[in-house]
mmCIF file of C-alpha atoms and ligand atoms in Angstrom:
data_model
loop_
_atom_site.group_PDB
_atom_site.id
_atom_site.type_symbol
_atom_site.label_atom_id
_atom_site.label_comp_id
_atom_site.label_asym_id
_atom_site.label_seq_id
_atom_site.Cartn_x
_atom_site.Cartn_y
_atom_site.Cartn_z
ATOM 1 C CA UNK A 1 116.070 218.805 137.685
ATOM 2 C CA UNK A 2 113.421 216.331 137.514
ATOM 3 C CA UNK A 3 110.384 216.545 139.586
ATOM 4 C CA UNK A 4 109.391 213.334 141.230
ATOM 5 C CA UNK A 5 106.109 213.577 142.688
ATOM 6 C CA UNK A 6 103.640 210.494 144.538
ATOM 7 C CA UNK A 7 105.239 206.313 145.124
ATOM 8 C CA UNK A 8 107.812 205.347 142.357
ATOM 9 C CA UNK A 9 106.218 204.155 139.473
ATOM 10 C CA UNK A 10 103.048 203.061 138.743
ATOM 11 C CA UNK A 11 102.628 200.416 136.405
ATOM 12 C CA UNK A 12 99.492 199.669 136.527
ATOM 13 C CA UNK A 13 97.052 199.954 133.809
ATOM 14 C CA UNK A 14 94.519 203.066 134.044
ATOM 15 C CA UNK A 15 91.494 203.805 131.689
ATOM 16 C CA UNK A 16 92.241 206.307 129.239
ATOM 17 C CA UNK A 17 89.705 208.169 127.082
ATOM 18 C CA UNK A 18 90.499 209.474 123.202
ATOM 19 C CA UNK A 19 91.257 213.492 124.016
ATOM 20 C CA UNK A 20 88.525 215.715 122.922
ATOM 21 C CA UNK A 21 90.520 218.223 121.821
ATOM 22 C CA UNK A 22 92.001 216.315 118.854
ATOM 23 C CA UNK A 23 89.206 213.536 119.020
ATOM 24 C CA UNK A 24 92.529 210.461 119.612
ATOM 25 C CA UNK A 25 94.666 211.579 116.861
ATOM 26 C CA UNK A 26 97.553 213.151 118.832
ATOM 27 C CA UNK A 27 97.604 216.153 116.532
ATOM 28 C CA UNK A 28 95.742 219.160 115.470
ATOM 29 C CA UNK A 29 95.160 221.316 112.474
ATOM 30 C CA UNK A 30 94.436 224.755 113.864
ATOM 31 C CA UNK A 31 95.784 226.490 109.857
ATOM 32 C CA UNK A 32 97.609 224.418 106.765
ATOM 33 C CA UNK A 33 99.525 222.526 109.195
ATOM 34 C CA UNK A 34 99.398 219.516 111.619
ATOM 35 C CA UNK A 35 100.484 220.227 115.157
ATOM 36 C CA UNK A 36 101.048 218.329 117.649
ATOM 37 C CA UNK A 37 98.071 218.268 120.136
ATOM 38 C CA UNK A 38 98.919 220.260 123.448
ATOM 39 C CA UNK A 39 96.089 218.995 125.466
ATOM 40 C CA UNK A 40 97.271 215.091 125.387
ATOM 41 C CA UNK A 41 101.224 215.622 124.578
ATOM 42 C CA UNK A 42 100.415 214.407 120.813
ATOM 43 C CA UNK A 43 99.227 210.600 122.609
ATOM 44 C CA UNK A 44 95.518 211.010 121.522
ATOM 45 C CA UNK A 45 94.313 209.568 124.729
ATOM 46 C CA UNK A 46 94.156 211.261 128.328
ATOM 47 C CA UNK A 47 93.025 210.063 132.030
ATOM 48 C CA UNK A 48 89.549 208.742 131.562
ATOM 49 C CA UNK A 49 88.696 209.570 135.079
ATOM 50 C CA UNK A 50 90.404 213.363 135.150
ATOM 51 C CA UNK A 51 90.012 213.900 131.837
ATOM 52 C CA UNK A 52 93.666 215.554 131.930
ATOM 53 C CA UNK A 53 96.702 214.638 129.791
ATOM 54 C CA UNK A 54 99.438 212.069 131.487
ATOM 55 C CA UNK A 55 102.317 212.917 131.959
ATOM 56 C CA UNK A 56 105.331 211.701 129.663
ATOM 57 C CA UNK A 57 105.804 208.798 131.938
ATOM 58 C CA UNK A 58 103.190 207.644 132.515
ATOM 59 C CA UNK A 59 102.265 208.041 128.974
ATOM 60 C CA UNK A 60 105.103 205.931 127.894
ATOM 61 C CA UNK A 61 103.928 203.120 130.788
ATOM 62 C CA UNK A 62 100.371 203.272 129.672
ATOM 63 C CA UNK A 63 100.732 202.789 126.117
ATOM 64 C CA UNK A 64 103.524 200.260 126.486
ATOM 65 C CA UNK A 65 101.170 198.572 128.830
ATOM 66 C CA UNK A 66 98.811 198.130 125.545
ATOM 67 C CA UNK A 67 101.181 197.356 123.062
ATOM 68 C CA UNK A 68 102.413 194.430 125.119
ATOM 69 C CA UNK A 69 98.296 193.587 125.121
ATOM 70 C CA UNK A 70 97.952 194.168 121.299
ATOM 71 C CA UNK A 71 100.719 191.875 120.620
ATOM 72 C CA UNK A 72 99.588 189.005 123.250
ATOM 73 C CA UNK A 73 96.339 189.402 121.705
ATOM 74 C CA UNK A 74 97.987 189.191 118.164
ATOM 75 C CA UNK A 75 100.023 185.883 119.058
ATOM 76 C CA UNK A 76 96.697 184.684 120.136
ATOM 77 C CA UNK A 77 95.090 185.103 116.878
ATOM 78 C CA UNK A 78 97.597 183.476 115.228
ATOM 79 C CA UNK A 79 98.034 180.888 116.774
ATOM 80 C CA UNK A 80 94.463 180.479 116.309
ATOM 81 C CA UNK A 81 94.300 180.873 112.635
ATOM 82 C CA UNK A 82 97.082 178.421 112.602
ATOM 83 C CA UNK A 83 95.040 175.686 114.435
ATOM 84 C CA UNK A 84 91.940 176.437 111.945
ATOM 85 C CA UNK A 85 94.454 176.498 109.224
ATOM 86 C CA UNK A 86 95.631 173.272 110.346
ATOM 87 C CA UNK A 87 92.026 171.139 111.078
ATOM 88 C CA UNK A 88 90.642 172.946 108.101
ATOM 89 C CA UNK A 89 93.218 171.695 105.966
ATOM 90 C CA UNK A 90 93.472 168.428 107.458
ATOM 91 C CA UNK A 91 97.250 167.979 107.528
ATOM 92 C CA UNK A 92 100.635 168.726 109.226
ATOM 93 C CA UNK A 93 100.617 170.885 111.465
ATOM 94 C CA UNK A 94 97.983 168.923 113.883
ATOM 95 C CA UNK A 95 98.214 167.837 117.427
ATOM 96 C CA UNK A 96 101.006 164.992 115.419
ATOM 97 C CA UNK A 97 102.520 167.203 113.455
ATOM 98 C CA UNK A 98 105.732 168.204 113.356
ATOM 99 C CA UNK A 99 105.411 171.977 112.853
ATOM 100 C CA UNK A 100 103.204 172.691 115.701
ATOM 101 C CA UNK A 101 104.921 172.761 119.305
ATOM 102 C CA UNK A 102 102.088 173.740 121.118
ATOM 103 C CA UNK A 103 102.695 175.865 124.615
HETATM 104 ZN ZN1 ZN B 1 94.860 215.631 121.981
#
């Protein structure tokens, strides 16, 4: 059965470190073939503080934690290549405009 070890979950962001073994590309290529890196369970990153590979939860949390980031920070460009898009441009999609709803 499943081992449950310290408080619930925890959700909050840690600093991770690329793994040394396989330098942050999750795999390794000991002969002809690409294998999945043991060291970091094929993530590429591990605990920047331990240096040790998370475990598949926390993995999952981790990462998940900075996709949601990436994409906030990708709405975020947009929106600001939008707004340049729009003064640059000089039309439409202003503070006015119809195609810009703001938030
Ligand atoms: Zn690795």
């Amino acid at each position: 059965m499943k081992k449950r070890s310290g408080p619930a979950f925890n959700q909050e962001k840690r600093p991770l470190k690329p793994c040394p073994q396989c330098h942050g590309a999750g795999f390794i290529k000991p002969m002809f073939y690409q294998m999945p890196c043991d060291r970091c369970e094929a993530s590429g990153v591990v605990c920047k503080e331990t240096g040790e590979s998370l475990t598949k939860e926390d993995l999952v949390i981790q990462l998940r934690i900075r996709l949601t980031e990436r994409n906030q920070e990708l709405v975020e460009v947009r929106r600001q290549m939008a707004a340049m898009r729009a003064e640059s441009n000089g039309r439409g999609y202003g503070a006015g405009g119809s195609r810009y709803h703001g938030d």
